[in-house]
PDB file of C-alpha atoms in Angstrom:
ATOM      1  CA  MET A   1     117.497 115.986  98.444  1.00  0.00           C
ATOM      2  CA  ILE A   2     118.954 112.584  99.840  1.00  0.00           C
ATOM      3  CA  SER A   3     122.312 112.235  98.478  1.00  0.00           C
ATOM      4  CA  ARG A   4     123.705 109.072  97.021  1.00  0.00           C
ATOM      5  CA  PRO A   5     126.107 108.812  99.797  1.00  0.00           C
ATOM      6  CA  LEU A   6     123.662 108.685 102.664  1.00  0.00           C
ATOM      7  CA  ALA A   7     120.824 107.099 100.643  1.00  0.00           C
ATOM      8  CA  ALA A   8     123.318 104.105 100.320  1.00  0.00           C
ATOM      9  CA  ALA A   9     123.971 103.937 104.047  1.00  0.00           C
ATOM     10  CA  ALA A  10     120.460 103.800 104.838  1.00  0.00           C
ATOM     11  CA  SER A  11     119.939 101.087 102.190  1.00  0.00           C
ATOM     12  CA  ALA A  12     122.744  98.920 103.781  1.00  0.00           C
ATOM     13  CA  LEU A  13     121.005  99.649 107.636  1.00  0.00           C
ATOM     14  CA  ALA A  14     117.536  98.953 106.368  1.00  0.00           C
ATOM     15  CA  ASP A  15     115.985  95.415 107.049  1.00  0.00           C
ATOM     16  CA  GLY A  16     113.772  95.602 103.965  1.00  0.00           C
ATOM     17  CA  THR A  17     114.872  95.801 100.074  1.00  0.00           C
ATOM     18  CA  ARG A  18     113.463  99.566  99.512  1.00  0.00           C
ATOM     19  CA  ALA A  19     114.989 101.298  96.422  1.00  0.00           C
ATOM     20  CA  PRO A  20     117.217 104.452  97.738  1.00  0.00           C
ATOM     21  CA  LEU A  21     115.597 107.390  96.567  1.00  0.00           C
ATOM     22  CA  ALA A  22     118.885 108.487  94.854  1.00  0.00           C
ATOM     23  CA  GLY A  23     118.681 105.724  92.472  1.00  0.00           C
ATOM     24  CA  LEU A  24     115.414 107.368  90.823  1.00  0.00           C
ATOM     25  CA  SER A  25     116.360 108.838  87.520  1.00  0.00           C
ATOM     26  CA  ASP A  26     113.636 111.568  87.554  1.00  0.00           C
ATOM     27  CA  PRO A  27     114.540 114.507  89.630  1.00  0.00           C
ATOM     28  CA  ALA A  28     110.783 115.371  90.081  1.00  0.00           C
ATOM     29  CA  ALA A  29     109.719 112.025  91.211  1.00  0.00           C
ATOM     30  CA  VAL A  30     112.717 112.008  93.737  1.00  0.00           C
ATOM     31  CA  LEU A  31     110.882 115.676  94.989  1.00  0.00           C
ATOM     32  CA  ALA A  32     107.861 114.911  95.328  1.00  0.00           C
ATOM     33  CA  GLY A  33     108.790 111.209  97.466  1.00  0.00           C
ATOM     34  CA  LEU A  34     110.476 113.596  99.557  1.00  0.00           C
ATOM     35  CA  MET A  35     107.279 115.841 100.430  1.00  0.00           C
ATOM     36  CA  ASP A  36     103.878 115.469 102.121  1.00  0.00           C
ATOM     37  CA  LEU A  37     100.940 117.546 101.188  1.00  0.00           C
ATOM     38  CA  HIS A  38     101.608 120.449 103.559  1.00  0.00           C
ATOM     39  CA  GLY A  39     105.657 120.064 102.433  1.00  0.00           C
ATOM     40  CA  SER A  40     104.116 120.747  98.662  1.00  0.00           C
ATOM     41  CA  VAL A  41     101.565 123.297  99.579  1.00  0.00           C
ATOM     42  CA  ALA A  42     104.205 125.290 101.541  1.00  0.00           C
ATOM     43  CA  LEU A  43     107.124 124.619  98.526  1.00  0.00           C
ATOM     44  CA  ALA A  44     104.273 125.973  96.167  1.00  0.00           C
ATOM     45  CA  ARG A  45     103.622 129.170  98.212  1.00  0.00           C
ATOM     46  CA  GLU A  46     107.166 129.841  98.424  1.00  0.00           C
ATOM     47  CA  LEU A  47     107.722 129.257  94.522  1.00  0.00           C
ATOM     48  CA  SER A  48     104.775 131.796  93.679  1.00  0.00           C
ATOM     49  CA  LEU A  49     107.103 134.740  96.270  1.00  0.00           C
ATOM     50  CA  LEU A  50     110.178 133.973  94.257  1.00  0.00           C
ATOM     51  CA  ASP A  51     108.551 135.183  91.152  1.00  0.00           C
ATOM     52  CA  ARG A  52     107.642 138.718  92.855  1.00  0.00           C
ATOM     53  CA  PRO A  53     110.197 141.414  91.971  1.00  0.00           C
ATOM     54  CA  ALA A  54     112.633 142.300  94.825  1.00  0.00           C
ATOM     55  CA  ALA A  55     115.082 145.198  95.314  1.00  0.00           C
ATOM     56  CA  PRO A  56     118.631 143.608  93.315  1.00  0.00           C
ATOM     57  CA  PRO A  57     120.958 143.331  95.784  1.00  0.00           C
ATOM     58  CA  PRO A  58     124.299 145.307  95.794  1.00  0.00           C
ATOM     59  CA  ALA A  59     127.066 144.044  93.336  1.00  0.00           C
ATOM     60  CA  ALA A  60     129.663 141.821  94.579  1.00  0.00           C
ATOM     61  CA  ALA A  61     133.004 142.228  94.906  1.00  0.00           C
ATOM     62  CA  SER A  62     135.260 140.591  92.407  1.00  0.00           C
ATOM     63  CA  GLY A  63     136.764 138.249  95.258  1.00  0.00           C
ATOM     64  CA  ALA A  64     132.775 137.763  96.732  1.00  0.00           C
ATOM     65  CA  ARG A  65     132.822 134.518  94.913  1.00  0.00           C
ATOM     66  CA  ALA A  66     135.800 132.561  96.130  1.00  0.00           C
ATOM     67  CA  GLU A  67     135.359 134.090  99.835  1.00  0.00           C
ATOM     68  CA  VAL A  68     132.481 132.350 100.350  1.00  0.00           C
ATOM     69  CA  ARG A  69     133.564 128.933  98.498  1.00  0.00           C
ATOM     70  CA  ALA A  70     136.535 129.261 101.051  1.00  0.00           C
ATOM     71  CA  LEU A  71     134.688 129.649 104.087  1.00  0.00           C
ATOM     72  CA  ALA A  72     132.373 127.062 103.315  1.00  0.00           C
ATOM     73  CA  ALA A  73     135.246 124.729 102.313  1.00  0.00           C
ATOM     74  CA  ASP A  74     137.256 125.730 105.238  1.00  0.00           C
ATOM     75  CA  ARG A  75     134.322 124.942 107.691  1.00  0.00           C
ATOM     76  CA  LEU A  76     133.420 121.421 106.310  1.00  0.00           C
ATOM     77  CA  GLY A  77     136.806 120.454 106.706  1.00  0.00           C
ATOM     78  CA  GLU A  78     137.282 121.277 110.169  1.00  0.00           C
ATOM     79  CA  LEU A  79     134.636 119.846 110.418  1.00  0.00           C
ATOM     80  CA  ALA A  80     135.608 116.472 108.867  1.00  0.00           C
ATOM     81  CA  ALA A  81     138.874 116.578 110.719  1.00  0.00           C
ATOM     82  CA  ALA A  82     137.165 116.750 114.034  1.00  0.00           C
ATOM     83  CA  LEU A  83     134.987 113.570 113.163  1.00  0.00           C
ATOM     84  CA  ASP A  84     138.113 111.884 111.770  1.00  0.00           C
ATOM     85  CA  HIS A  85     139.878 112.661 115.139  1.00  0.00           C
ATOM     86  CA  VAL A  86     137.113 110.895 117.157  1.00  0.00           C
ATOM     87  CA  PHE A  87     137.370 107.778 115.060  1.00  0.00           C
ATOM     88  CA  ALA A  88     140.868 107.618 115.049  1.00  0.00           C
ATOM     89  CA  THR A  89     140.599 106.955 118.908  1.00  0.00           C
ATOM     90  CA  PRO A  90     137.131 105.687 119.623  1.00  0.00           C
ATOM     91  CA  PHE A  91     138.089 104.185 123.009  1.00  0.00           C
ATOM     92  CA  HIS A  92     139.451 107.229 124.149  1.00  0.00           C
ATOM     93  CA  ARG A  93     137.766 108.446 127.092  1.00  0.00           C
ATOM     94  CA  ARG A  94     136.101 111.300 125.938  1.00  0.00           C
ATOM     95  CA  ASN A  95     133.711 109.173 124.027  1.00  0.00           C
ATOM     96  CA  LYS A  96     132.752 106.951 127.110  1.00  0.00           C
ATOM     97  CA  LEU A  97     133.006 103.686 125.397  1.00  0.00           C
ATOM     98  CA  PRO A  98     132.949 100.659 127.644  1.00  0.00           C
ATOM     99  CA  ASP A  99     136.282  98.558 127.871  1.00  0.00           C
ATOM    100  CA  ALA A 100     136.627  94.574 127.847  1.00  0.00           C
ATOM    101  CA  ALA A 101     135.963  94.425 131.715  1.00  0.00           C
ATOM    102  CA  ALA A 102     132.855  96.109 131.456  1.00  0.00           C
ATOM    103  CA  VAL A 103     131.393  94.212 128.487  1.00  0.00           C
ATOM    104  CA  LEU A 104     132.552  91.358 130.035  1.00  0.00           C
ATOM    105  CA  ALA A 105     130.475  92.453 133.791  1.00  0.00           C
ATOM    106  CA  THR A 106     127.456  93.489 131.565  1.00  0.00           C
ATOM    107  CA  LEU A 107     127.447  89.674 130.166  1.00  0.00           C
ATOM    108  CA  GLU A 108     127.701  88.391 133.303  1.00  0.00           C
ATOM    109  CA  GLN A 109     124.584  90.852 134.920  1.00  0.00           C
ATOM    110  CA  THR A 110     122.533  89.974 132.107  1.00  0.00           C
ATOM    111  CA  GLY A 111     122.823  86.483 132.328  1.00  0.00           C
ATOM    112  CA  VAL A 112     124.278  85.924 128.817  1.00  0.00           C
ATOM    113  CA  LEU A 113     127.155  83.836 129.989  1.00  0.00           C
ATOM    114  CA  ALA A 114     125.120  81.670 132.289  1.00  0.00           C
ATOM    115  CA  ALA A 115     122.683  80.501 129.751  1.00  0.00           C
ATOM    116  CA  ARG A 116     125.480  79.987 127.545  1.00  0.00           C
ATOM    117  CA  ALA A 117     126.831  77.610 130.081  1.00  0.00           C
ATOM    118  CA  ALA A 118     123.503  76.023 130.824  1.00  0.00           C
ATOM    119  CA  ARG A 119     123.590  75.508 126.664  1.00  0.00           C
ATOM    120  CA  GLU A 120     120.317  77.775 126.446  1.00  0.00           C
ATOM    121  CA  ARG A 121     119.291  79.541 123.770  1.00  0.00           C
ATOM    122  CA  GLY A 122     119.597  83.385 125.801  1.00  0.00           C
ATOM    123  CA  GLY A 123     117.651  85.011 123.519  1.00  0.00           C
ATOM    124  CA  ARG A 124     116.293  87.413 126.411  1.00  0.00           C
ATOM    125  CA  PRO A 125     119.741  87.446 128.056  1.00  0.00           C
ATOM    126  CA  LEU A 126     121.512  88.663 124.722  1.00  0.00           C
ATOM    127  CA  ALA A 127     118.743  91.359 123.790  1.00  0.00           C
ATOM    128  CA  SER A 128     119.530  92.749 127.248  1.00  0.00           C
ATOM    129  CA  ALA A 129     123.096  92.818 127.236  1.00  0.00           C
ATOM    130  CA  ALA A 130     123.138  94.448 123.099  1.00  0.00           C
ATOM    131  CA  GLY A 131     120.742  97.225 124.299  1.00  0.00           C
ATOM    132  CA  GLN A 132     123.089  98.128 127.523  1.00  0.00           C
ATOM    133  CA  LEU A 133     126.174  97.884 125.541  1.00  0.00           C
ATOM    134  CA  TRP A 134     124.903  99.485 122.832  1.00  0.00           C
ATOM    135  CA  GLU A 135     123.573 102.527 124.693  1.00  0.00           C
ATOM    136  CA  PRO A 136     127.248 104.509 125.019  1.00  0.00           C
ATOM    137  CA  PHE A 137     127.626 103.607 121.329  1.00  0.00           C
ATOM    138  CA  GLY A 138     124.123 104.951 120.099  1.00  0.00           C
ATOM    139  CA  GLU A 139     124.859 108.120 122.155  1.00  0.00           C
ATOM    140  CA  LEU A 140     128.092 108.685 120.192  1.00  0.00           C
ATOM    141  CA  ALA A 141     126.546 107.956 116.737  1.00  0.00           C
ATOM    142  CA  SER A 142     123.777 110.243 117.775  1.00  0.00           C
ATOM    143  CA  ARG A 143     125.717 113.069 118.821  1.00  0.00           C
ATOM    144  CA  LEU A 144     128.082 112.923 116.110  1.00  0.00           C
ATOM    145  CA  LEU A 145     125.171 113.249 113.758  1.00  0.00           C
ATOM    146  CA  GLY A 146     123.647 115.799 115.906  1.00  0.00           C
ATOM    147  CA  ARG A 147     126.991 118.008 115.229  1.00  0.00           C
ATOM    148  CA  ILE A 148     127.015 117.351 111.577  1.00  0.00           C
ATOM    149  CA  ARG A 149     123.540 118.861 111.366  1.00  0.00           C
ATOM    150  CA  LEU A 150     124.108 122.005 113.652  1.00  0.00           C
ATOM    151  CA  GLU A 151     127.098 122.599 112.210  1.00  0.00           C
ATOM    152  CA  THR A 152     126.073 122.876 108.600  1.00  0.00           C
ATOM    153  CA  ARG A 153     122.851 124.280 109.386  1.00  0.00           C
ATOM    154  CA  SER A 154     124.289 127.179 111.380  1.00  0.00           C
ATOM    155  CA  LEU A 155     127.039 127.164 108.277  1.00  0.00           C
ATOM    156  CA  ARG A 156     124.324 127.666 105.681  1.00  0.00           C
ATOM    157  CA  GLU A 157     122.183 130.427 108.269  1.00  0.00           C
ATOM    158  CA  GLU A 158     125.724 132.170 108.324  1.00  0.00           C
ATOM    159  CA  LEU A 159     126.646 131.941 104.475  1.00  0.00           C
ATOM    160  CA  ALA A 160     122.820 133.445 103.189  1.00  0.00           C
ATOM    161  CA  PRO A 161     123.214 136.774 102.993  1.00  0.00           C
ATOM    162  CA  SER A 162     127.058 136.712 101.753  1.00  0.00           C
ATOM    163  CA  LEU A 163     124.951 134.089  98.595  1.00  0.00           C
ATOM    164  CA  ARG A 164     122.043 136.964  98.198  1.00  0.00           C
ATOM    165  CA  ALA A 165     124.737 139.379  97.706  1.00  0.00           C
ATOM    166  CA  LEU A 166     126.283 137.968  94.751  1.00  0.00           C
ATOM    167  CA  GLY A 167     123.381 139.456  92.945  1.00  0.00           C
ATOM    168  CA  PRO A 168     119.716 138.974  91.938  1.00  0.00           C
ATOM    169  CA  ASP A 169     119.942 134.992  90.513  1.00  0.00           C
ATOM    170  CA  ALA A 170     122.062 134.102  92.895  1.00  0.00           C
ATOM    171  CA  ALA A 171     119.825 135.479  95.852  1.00  0.00           C
ATOM    172  CA  ARG A 172     116.614 133.638  93.506  1.00  0.00           C
ATOM    173  CA  LEU A 173     118.717 130.856  93.817  1.00  0.00           C
ATOM    174  CA  GLU A 174     119.489 130.976  97.645  1.00  0.00           C
ATOM    175  CA  ARG A 175     115.609 131.606  98.554  1.00  0.00           C
ATOM    176  CA  LEU A 176     114.498 128.557  96.235  1.00  0.00           C
ATOM    177  CA  ASP A 177     117.372 126.259  98.255  1.00  0.00           C
ATOM    178  CA  ALA A 178     115.767 127.313 101.369  1.00  0.00           C
ATOM    179  CA  ALA A 179     111.989 126.502 100.227  1.00  0.00           C
ATOM    180  CA  ILE A 180     112.797 123.221  98.967  1.00  0.00           C
ATOM    181  CA  ALA A 181     114.737 122.479 102.212  1.00  0.00           C
ATOM    182  CA  ALA A 182     111.972 123.272 104.332  1.00  0.00           C
ATOM    183  CA  ALA A 183     109.678 121.554 102.160  1.00  0.00           C
ATOM    184  CA  THR A 184     111.388 118.283 102.364  1.00  0.00           C
ATOM    185  CA  GLN A 185     112.469 118.881 105.973  1.00  0.00           C
ATOM    186  CA  LYS A 186     110.426 115.802 107.580  1.00  0.00           C
ATOM    187  CA  ARG A 187     110.815 113.169 104.853  1.00  0.00           C
ATOM    188  CA  ARG A 188     114.827 113.900 105.611  1.00  0.00           C
ATOM    189  CA  GLU A 189     114.732 113.867 108.726  1.00  0.00           C
ATOM    190  CA  ARG A 190     113.042 110.356 109.080  1.00  0.00           C
ATOM    191  CA  ALA A 191     116.097 108.887 106.723  1.00  0.00           C
ATOM    192  CA  LEU A 192     118.225 110.189 109.669  1.00  0.00           C
ATOM    193  CA  ALA A 193     116.128 108.927 112.135  1.00  0.00           C
ATOM    194  CA  GLU A 194     116.789 105.295 110.844  1.00  0.00           C
ATOM    195  CA  LEU A 195     120.490 105.187 110.856  1.00  0.00           C
ATOM    196  CA  VAL A 196     121.276 104.948 114.766  1.00  0.00           C
ATOM    197  CA  PRO A 197     118.204 101.955 114.960  1.00  0.00           C
ATOM    198  CA  GLY A 198     119.924 100.583 111.969  1.00  0.00           C
ATOM    199  CA  LEU A 199     123.354 100.372 113.442  1.00  0.00           C
ATOM    200  CA  ALA A 200     121.958  99.099 116.634  1.00  0.00           C
ATOM    201  CA  ARG A 201     120.547  96.306 114.828  1.00  0.00           C
ATOM    202  CA  ALA A 202     123.837  95.223 113.307  1.00  0.00           C
ATOM    203  CA  PHE A 203     125.423  95.985 116.869  1.00  0.00           C
ATOM    204  CA  ALA A 204     123.505  93.172 118.364  1.00  0.00           C
ATOM    205  CA  ARG A 205     123.744  90.761 115.327  1.00  0.00           C
ATOM    206  CA  GLY A 206     127.221  91.271 115.768  1.00  0.00           C
ATOM    207  CA  LEU A 207     127.202  90.322 119.826  1.00  0.00           C
ATOM    208  CA  ARG A 208     125.187  87.487 119.012  1.00  0.00           C
ATOM    209  CA  ALA A 209     127.909  85.929 116.385  1.00  0.00           C
ATOM    210  CA  ALA A 210     130.476  86.653 118.984  1.00  0.00           C
ATOM    211  CA  VAL A 211     128.980  85.395 121.970  1.00  0.00           C
ATOM    212  CA  GLY A 212     128.839  82.013 120.260  1.00  0.00           C
ATOM    213  CA  THR A 213     132.363  82.049 119.266  1.00  0.00           C
ATOM    214  CA  LEU A 214     133.301  82.634 122.815  1.00  0.00           C
ATOM    215  CA  PRO A 215     134.611  79.652 125.440  1.00  0.00           C
ATOM    216  CA  GLU A 216     132.860  77.568 128.093  1.00  0.00           C
ATOM    217  CA  ALA A 217     134.979  79.296 130.725  1.00  0.00           C
ATOM    218  CA  VAL A 218     135.176  83.172 129.513  1.00  0.00           C
ATOM    219  CA  ASP A 219     137.398  85.621 131.191  1.00  0.00           C
ATOM    220  CA  VAL A 220     138.675  89.444 130.089  1.00  0.00           C
ATOM    221  CA  GLU A 221     141.185  88.230 127.762  1.00  0.00           C
ATOM    222  CA  HIS A 222     138.461  86.673 125.481  1.00  0.00           C
ATOM    223  CA  VAL A 223     136.298  89.675 125.171  1.00  0.00           C
ATOM    224  CA  ALA A 224     139.694  92.167 124.903  1.00  0.00           C
ATOM    225  CA  ALA A 225     140.179  90.017 121.488  1.00  0.00           C
ATOM    226  CA  TRP A 226     136.762  91.680 120.309  1.00  0.00           C
ATOM    227  CA  PHE A 227     138.606  95.399 120.341  1.00  0.00           C
ATOM    228  CA  ALA A 228     141.358  94.291 118.203  1.00  0.00           C
ATOM    229  CA  GLU A 229     141.259  95.947 114.599  1.00  0.00           C
ATOM    230  CA  ASP A 230     139.739  92.932 112.795  1.00  0.00           C
ATOM    231  CA  GLU A 231     137.472  91.628 115.264  1.00  0.00           C
ATOM    232  CA  TRP A 232     133.607  92.187 115.369  1.00  0.00           C
ATOM    233  CA  LEU A 233     133.755  95.484 117.641  1.00  0.00           C
ATOM    234  CA  ARG A 234     136.058  97.499 115.418  1.00  0.00           C
ATOM    235  CA  ARG A 235     133.783  96.663 112.112  1.00  0.00           C
ATOM    236  CA  GLU A 236     130.760  98.184 113.980  1.00  0.00           C
ATOM    237  CA  LEU A 237     132.686 101.300 114.558  1.00  0.00           C
ATOM    238  CA  GLN A 238     133.853 101.132 110.890  1.00  0.00           C
ATOM    239  CA  ARG A 239     130.341 100.812 109.815  1.00  0.00           C
ATOM    240  CA  MET A 240     129.252 103.967 112.394  1.00  0.00           C
ATOM    241  CA  GLU A 241     132.101 106.435 110.819  1.00  0.00           C
ATOM    242  CA  LEU A 242     130.854 104.907 107.279  1.00  0.00           C
ATOM    243  CA  VAL A 243     127.374 106.254 108.430  1.00  0.00           C
ATOM    244  CA  VAL A 244     128.940 109.348 110.118  1.00  0.00           C
ATOM    245  CA  GLN A 245     130.660 110.572 107.143  1.00  0.00           C
ATOM    246  CA  ALA A 246     127.784 109.483 104.764  1.00  0.00           C
ATOM    247  CA  VAL A 247     125.895 111.992 106.429  1.00  0.00           C
ATOM    248  CA  LEU A 248     128.377 114.492 106.113  1.00  0.00           C
ATOM    249  CA  ALA A 249     128.993 114.058 102.463  1.00  0.00           C
ATOM    250  CA  HIS A 250     125.053 114.555 102.363  1.00  0.00           C
ATOM    251  CA  GLU A 251     125.036 117.681 104.450  1.00  0.00           C
ATOM    252  CA  ALA A 252     128.222 119.383 102.314  1.00  0.00           C
ATOM    253  CA  GLY A 253     127.226 118.320  99.182  1.00  0.00           C
ATOM    254  CA  ARG A 254     124.020 120.035  99.824  1.00  0.00           C
ATOM    255  CA  LEU A 255     125.534 123.218 101.070  1.00  0.00           C
ATOM    256  CA  LEU A 256     128.365 123.279  98.480  1.00  0.00           C
ATOM    257  CA  SER A 257     126.287 122.803  95.772  1.00  0.00           C
ATOM    258  CA  LEU A 258     124.348 125.694  96.667  1.00  0.00           C
ATOM    259  CA  VAL A 259     127.561 127.771  96.868  1.00  0.00           C
ATOM    260  CA  ASP A 260     128.816 127.016  93.545  1.00  0.00           C
ATOM    261  CA  GLY A 261     125.363 127.558  91.908  1.00  0.00           C
ATOM    262  CA  ALA A 262     124.812 131.049  93.519  1.00  0.00           C
ATOM    263  CA  ALA A 263     128.650 131.749  92.598  1.00  0.00           C
ATOM    264  CA  ALA A 264     127.813 130.646  89.147  1.00  0.00           C
ATOM    265  CA  ALA A 265     124.517 132.741  89.132  1.00  0.00           C
ATOM    266  CA  GLY A 266     126.287 135.948  90.571  1.00  0.00           C
ATOM    267  CA  ALA A 267     128.921 135.960  87.918  1.00  0.00           C
ATOM    268  CA  PRO A 268     129.229 138.501  85.146  1.00  0.00           C
ATOM    269  CA  ALA A 269     127.798 137.510  82.055  1.00  0.00           C
TER     270      ALA A 269
END
């Protein structure tokens, strides 16, 4: 399912006024909106298999439920801390973002400053500059989003045997979650794929506005001001952080909900 944090981030970046799926009140309507025909058929097939009797797993140890929950929380906490570290020092060389001199050089090479000096609109030079400047920022966003999805997917796979071992009801819930995730995968991936292009469009708008405030004679100090905490470039990084944190909240929320549900299902009556 698409969580409220992820839907809110996608809605904030979208060009249109499309209502987020998370705002729908009917869970069945939300699920239907996330599936195409192939996903619906696949889910129906998996649901029919869930009704077949399966050998009950061995009884879980008394502390197994707490151990599974603690493992999931610890690993997700480590991932969250790693992401926080990236955004605490975004211009560290490991992130390969441009400094003020590199940004100024790009504005000069793409003709943005020349067009501004000639009082031209400079649409094409600005678009070129925005694309070149955004590239390392986009690579950083894509890398972080990819890390979230990879690590949460790996953790989900790692936890699956332990969740099934909590009892037959927990095992059925784990299988149902896997079936729904597979049936809605394409739609969720399309929603995630909209995030980085949305960030790129916001970055281009911010660059256009910032260039419009530059003086006629531009030097590196004027561009360096964009890197201050309250300036547009930092605000675009904050936007990126918001999106990354929303995706983490989405993926972590799905996983922890499964763990908590399986633990409740596996608890003694």
